[in-house]
Amino acid sequence: MRNNNLETIIQDNKVKYKKYFDVPVDLLFEVWSKPEHLLEWWGPDGFTLTIKSLNFSNGGIWEFVMHGPDGNDYNNKIQFIEIQKPNYILYKHIGDGEGEVDVDFESRIIFEKSGDGTIFTMEQVFSSKQELERVNKKYGAIEGGKQHIGNLEYYLEKILKNNLD
């Protein structure tokens, strides 16, 4: 699966990541929507995840803590705007769940069937180009996005290997 390169496109206030995964759409959607999977791969390299609550439905809220390799905890709160199983997830990052909104963006996750696999697109849309630049400088958002997708890829490989054993 790792033969397929991740394409990253930065344009104004948007970052788009695109990659082919040699897994069915249903599986890719499932690992984006179920807590038992999210706990295994969500976030950049070195991060772990604690899910406080997850309501995976239109309008639902997901509150979680990302535990960084630096020893810090990062509270996050996401609202799912639109979910179309198994092809589309639109969510808005709405802060840390404690009233602080330091990072505010929308993510569009698209799963498109392609042969036996899936073309995966993750597009993050910030309020302005300056906001994207600020978040990237402060948090390393673009590299973090690449690592996030890399961790997804490794997790999918692990699932496939376990299914073959």
Coordinates of C-alpha atoms in Angstrom, one line a residue:
M1 CA 0.0 0.0 0.0
R2 CA 2.9 2.4 0.7
N3 CA 3.7 2.5 -3.1
N4 CA 1.2 5.3 -3.5
N5 CA 2.5 8.7 -2.8
L6 CA 0.6 11.3 -0.8
E7 CA -0.2 14.4 -2.8
T8 CA -0.3 17.6 -0.8
I9 CA -1.7 20.8 -2.4
I10 CA -1.6 24.1 -0.6
Q11 CA -3.8 26.8 -2.1
D12 CA -4.7 30.1 -0.4
N13 CA -6.5 29.1 2.8
K14 CA -6.8 25.3 2.0
V15 CA -4.6 22.3 2.3
K16 CA -5.6 19.2 0.3
Y17 CA -4.1 15.8 0.9
K18 CA -4.9 13.1 -1.6
K19 CA -3.9 9.4 -1.6
Y20 CA -4.9 6.1 -3.1
F21 CA -5.5 3.3 -0.5
D22 CA -5.7 -0.3 -1.6
V23 CA -8.6 -0.9 0.7
P24 CA -12.4 -0.8 0.1
V25 CA -14.3 2.4 0.8
D26 CA -16.3 0.8 3.6
L27 CA -13.2 -0.1 5.5
L28 CA -11.6 3.3 5.1
F29 CA -14.8 5.0 6.3
E30 CA -15.1 2.7 9.2
V31 CA -11.6 3.5 10.5
W32 CA -12.6 7.2 10.4
S33 CA -15.8 6.7 12.3
K34 CA -15.4 4.1 15.0
P35 CA -13.6 4.8 18.4
E36 CA -11.8 1.5 18.5
H37 CA -10.1 2.4 15.2
L38 CA -9.5 6.1 15.9
L39 CA -7.7 5.3 19.1
E40 CA -5.1 3.3 17.1
W41 CA -4.1 5.9 14.5
W42 CA -5.5 9.4 15.0
G43 CA -3.0 12.3 15.1
P44 CA 0.6 13.0 14.0
D45 CA 3.5 10.9 14.9
G46 CA 4.0 10.2 18.6
F47 CA 0.5 11.3 19.7
T48 CA -2.0 9.1 21.5
L49 CA -5.7 9.7 21.9
T50 CA -8.3 9.7 24.7
I51 CA -11.9 10.0 23.6
K52 CA -14.1 11.8 26.0
S53 CA -17.2 11.5 23.9
L54 CA -18.1 10.7 20.3
N55 CA -21.4 11.2 18.7
F56 CA -20.7 10.3 15.1
S57 CA -23.8 11.7 13.5
N58 CA -24.9 14.9 11.6
G59 CA -24.5 17.7 14.2
G60 CA -22.8 15.3 16.7
I61 CA -19.9 16.4 18.8
W62 CA -16.6 14.6 19.3
E63 CA -14.5 15.6 22.3
F64 CA -11.0 14.2 22.7
V65 CA -7.5 14.7 24.1
M66 CA -4.4 14.3 22.0
H67 CA -1.5 13.4 24.3
G68 CA 1.7 14.8 22.7
P69 CA 5.1 13.3 22.7
D70 CA 6.2 16.5 24.5
G71 CA 4.1 15.4 27.5
N72 CA 1.4 18.1 26.9
D73 CA -2.3 17.3 26.5
Y74 CA -4.3 19.0 23.7
N75 CA -8.0 19.2 24.2
N76 CA -10.1 19.1 20.9
K77 CA -13.7 19.5 20.0
I78 CA -15.2 18.7 16.6
Q79 CA -18.7 19.0 15.3
F80 CA -19.8 16.7 12.5
I81 CA -21.6 18.9 10.0
E82 CA -22.5 16.3 7.3
I83 CA -21.9 12.6 7.1
Q84 CA -22.8 10.5 4.1
K85 CA -21.8 6.9 4.7
P86 CA -19.5 5.7 3.2
N87 CA -18.3 8.5 1.0
Y88 CA -18.1 11.8 2.9
I89 CA -17.5 13.4 6.3
L90 CA -17.5 17.2 6.9
Y91 CA -16.5 18.4 10.3
K92 CA -15.6 21.6 11.9
H93 CA -12.9 21.9 14.5
I94 CA -14.5 24.1 17.2
G95 CA -11.8 24.5 19.8
D96 CA -10.6 22.7 22.8
G97 CA -14.0 22.1 24.4
E98 CA -13.3 24.6 27.2
G99 CA -14.2 27.8 25.4
E100 CA -10.8 28.3 23.8
V101 CA -10.8 28.4 20.0
D102 CA -7.2 28.7 18.9
V103 CA -7.6 26.5 15.8
D104 CA -10.7 26.9 13.7
F105 CA -11.1 25.0 10.4
E106 CA -13.3 22.7 8.5
S107 CA -12.2 19.3 7.1
R108 CA -13.8 17.6 4.2
I109 CA -13.0 13.8 4.0
I110 CA -13.9 12.2 0.8
F111 CA -13.8 8.4 0.0
E112 CA -14.1 7.6 -3.7
K113 CA -14.2 4.0 -5.0
S114 CA -11.4 3.4 -7.5
G115 CA -11.2 -0.2 -8.7
D116 CA -10.7 -2.4 -5.6
G117 CA -9.4 0.6 -3.6
T118 CA -10.3 4.1 -2.5
I119 CA -9.1 7.5 -3.5
F120 CA -9.0 9.4 -0.2
T121 CA -9.1 13.2 -0.1
M122 CA -8.8 15.3 3.1
E123 CA -9.2 19.0 2.6
Q124 CA -8.7 21.4 5.5
V125 CA -10.2 24.9 5.0
F126 CA -9.1 27.8 7.2
S127 CA -10.8 31.2 7.5
S128 CA -7.9 32.9 5.6
K129 CA -4.5 32.2 4.1
Q130 CA -3.0 34.1 7.1
E131 CA -4.8 31.8 9.5
L132 CA -3.5 28.7 7.8
E133 CA 0.0 30.1 7.9
R134 CA -0.4 31.0 11.7
V135 CA -1.7 27.5 12.6
N136 CA 1.0 25.9 10.5
K137 CA 3.8 28.0 12.1
K138 CA 2.4 27.4 15.7
Y139 CA 1.4 23.7 15.4
G140 CA 3.1 22.4 12.2
A141 CA -0.3 21.7 10.8
I142 CA 0.7 20.7 7.3
E143 CA 3.4 18.2 8.3
G144 CA 1.0 17.0 11.1
G145 CA -1.6 16.3 8.4
K146 CA 0.9 14.3 6.4
Q147 CA 1.9 12.3 9.5
H148 CA -1.8 11.8 10.4
I149 CA -2.4 10.2 7.0
G150 CA 0.8 8.2 7.3
N151 CA -0.4 6.8 10.6
L152 CA -3.7 5.9 9.0
E153 CA -1.8 4.1 6.3
Y154 CA 0.2 2.1 8.8
Y155 CA -2.9 1.2 10.7
L156 CA -4.6 0.0 7.5
E157 CA -1.6 -2.2 6.7
K158 CA -1.8 -3.7 10.2
I159 CA -5.5 -4.5 9.7
L160 CA -4.8 -6.1 6.4
K161 CA -1.9 -8.1 7.8
N162 CA -4.0 -9.3 10.7
N163 CA -6.8 -10.4 8.3
L164 CA -4.3 -12.5 6.3
D165 CA -2.7 -14.2 9.4

